[in-house]
Amino acid sequence: MHRDDEHIVELTRVPTRFEAESVAAILNDEGIVATVAYGDAGGWAPHFASWHGNRVMVFESDLERARALLAE
């Protein structure tokens, strides 16, 4: 989904792809468009994620609601 008038922002960083995909799936199930920016060089360097994490990204207008869902 594309929104011309909004920035995509980082919601959280987690160490594993599994965690990032799980968070994104929960948010998507709740109607919040979420995607993952992988920190492991596309799977080629999994140790990179331990330093940089895998970022879960959302549109800025969904950020507060996403934070609330994540806190649950």
PDB file of C-alpha atoms in Angstrom:
ATOM      1  CA  MET A   1       0.000   0.000   0.000  1.00  0.00           C
ATOM      2  CA  HIS A   2       1.304   3.446  -0.881  1.00  0.00           C
ATOM      3  CA  ARG A   3       0.479   6.737   0.843  1.00  0.00           C
ATOM      4  CA  ASP A   4       1.981   9.811  -0.804  1.00  0.00           C
ATOM      5  CA  ASP A   5       1.428  12.073   2.177  1.00  0.00           C
ATOM      6  CA  GLU A   6       2.987   9.908   4.891  1.00  0.00           C
ATOM      7  CA  HIS A   7       6.371   8.763   6.022  1.00  0.00           C
ATOM      8  CA  ILE A   8       7.153   5.182   6.912  1.00  0.00           C
ATOM      9  CA  VAL A   9       8.639   5.040  10.399  1.00  0.00           C
ATOM     10  CA  GLU A  10      10.287   2.468  12.608  1.00  0.00           C
ATOM     11  CA  LEU A  11       8.046   0.920  15.231  1.00  0.00           C
ATOM     12  CA  THR A  12      10.597  -1.401  16.812  1.00  0.00           C
ATOM     13  CA  ARG A  13      13.739  -3.450  16.245  1.00  0.00           C
ATOM     14  CA  VAL A  14      13.990  -7.087  17.161  1.00  0.00           C
ATOM     15  CA  PRO A  15      16.929  -9.497  16.887  1.00  0.00           C
ATOM     16  CA  THR A  16      15.397 -12.223  14.720  1.00  0.00           C
ATOM     17  CA  ARG A  17      13.486 -12.454  11.452  1.00  0.00           C
ATOM     18  CA  PHE A  18      10.919 -14.646  13.210  1.00  0.00           C
ATOM     19  CA  GLU A  19      10.159 -11.966  15.797  1.00  0.00           C
ATOM     20  CA  ALA A  20       9.946  -9.238  13.164  1.00  0.00           C
ATOM     21  CA  GLU A  21       7.618 -11.289  10.955  1.00  0.00           C
ATOM     22  CA  SER A  22       5.474 -12.182  13.973  1.00  0.00           C
ATOM     23  CA  VAL A  23       5.075  -8.538  14.998  1.00  0.00           C
ATOM     24  CA  ALA A  24       4.271  -7.516  11.413  1.00  0.00           C
ATOM     25  CA  ALA A  25       1.710 -10.327  11.096  1.00  0.00           C
ATOM     26  CA  ILE A  26      -0.064  -9.288  14.301  1.00  0.00           C
ATOM     27  CA  LEU A  27      -0.225  -5.678  13.130  1.00  0.00           C
ATOM     28  CA  ASN A  28      -1.419  -6.638   9.648  1.00  0.00           C
ATOM     29  CA  ASP A  29      -4.154  -8.809  11.199  1.00  0.00           C
ATOM     30  CA  GLU A  30      -5.308  -5.713  13.103  1.00  0.00           C
ATOM     31  CA  GLY A  31      -5.475  -3.652   9.919  1.00  0.00           C
ATOM     32  CA  ILE A  32      -2.173  -1.820  10.323  1.00  0.00           C
ATOM     33  CA  VAL A  33       0.062  -2.043   7.275  1.00  0.00           C
ATOM     34  CA  ALA A  34       3.438  -3.239   8.561  1.00  0.00           C
ATOM     35  CA  THR A  35       6.575  -4.407   6.831  1.00  0.00           C
ATOM     36  CA  VAL A  36       9.994  -5.634   7.891  1.00  0.00           C
ATOM     37  CA  ALA A  37      13.335  -4.089   6.984  1.00  0.00           C
ATOM     38  CA  TYR A  38      15.744  -6.953   7.539  1.00  0.00           C
ATOM     39  CA  GLY A  39      19.066  -6.207   9.186  1.00  0.00           C
ATOM     40  CA  ASP A  40      20.781  -9.415   8.118  1.00  0.00           C
ATOM     41  CA  ALA A  41      21.844  -8.519   4.566  1.00  0.00           C
ATOM     42  CA  GLY A  42      19.082 -10.576   3.019  1.00  0.00           C
ATOM     43  CA  GLY A  43      19.968 -13.667   5.012  1.00  0.00           C
ATOM     44  CA  TRP A  44      23.607 -13.656   3.895  1.00  0.00           C
ATOM     45  CA  ALA A  45      24.949 -12.278   7.160  1.00  0.00           C
ATOM     46  CA  PRO A  46      22.615 -13.251  10.012  1.00  0.00           C
ATOM     47  CA  HIS A  47      25.045 -11.909  12.613  1.00  0.00           C
ATOM     48  CA  PHE A  48      24.407  -8.354  11.315  1.00  0.00           C
ATOM     49  CA  ALA A  49      20.916  -8.488  12.804  1.00  0.00           C
ATOM     50  CA  SER A  50      22.383  -8.954  16.271  1.00  0.00           C
ATOM     51  CA  TRP A  51      24.009  -5.527  15.889  1.00  0.00           C
ATOM     52  CA  HIS A  52      21.365  -3.687  13.879  1.00  0.00           C
ATOM     53  CA  GLY A  53      18.188  -5.691  14.446  1.00  0.00           C
ATOM     54  CA  ASN A  54      15.312  -6.280  12.066  1.00  0.00           C
ATOM     55  CA  ARG A  55      13.100  -3.211  11.881  1.00  0.00           C
ATOM     56  CA  VAL A  56       9.309  -3.336  11.855  1.00  0.00           C
ATOM     57  CA  MET A  57       8.032  -0.364   9.874  1.00  0.00           C
ATOM     58  CA  VAL A  58       4.572   1.270   9.804  1.00  0.00           C
ATOM     59  CA  PHE A  59       3.009   4.427   8.403  1.00  0.00           C
ATOM     60  CA  GLU A  60       3.377   7.344  10.804  1.00  0.00           C
ATOM     61  CA  SER A  61      -0.394   7.757  11.239  1.00  0.00           C
ATOM     62  CA  ASP A  62      -0.546   4.144  12.526  1.00  0.00           C
ATOM     63  CA  LEU A  63       2.411   4.474  14.894  1.00  0.00           C
ATOM     64  CA  GLU A  64       0.557   5.160  18.153  1.00  0.00           C
ATOM     65  CA  ARG A  65      -1.995   2.405  17.575  1.00  0.00           C
ATOM     66  CA  ALA A  66       0.799   0.000  16.628  1.00  0.00           C
ATOM     67  CA  ARG A  67       2.695   0.883  19.809  1.00  0.00           C
ATOM     68  CA  ALA A  68      -0.417   0.192  21.862  1.00  0.00           C
ATOM     69  CA  LEU A  69      -0.929  -3.197  20.202  1.00  0.00           C
ATOM     70  CA  LEU A  70       2.725  -4.060  20.681  1.00  0.00           C
ATOM     71  CA  ALA A  71       2.482  -3.182  24.388  1.00  0.00           C
ATOM     72  CA  GLU A  72      -0.338  -5.711  24.793  1.00  0.00           C
TER      73      GLU A  72
END
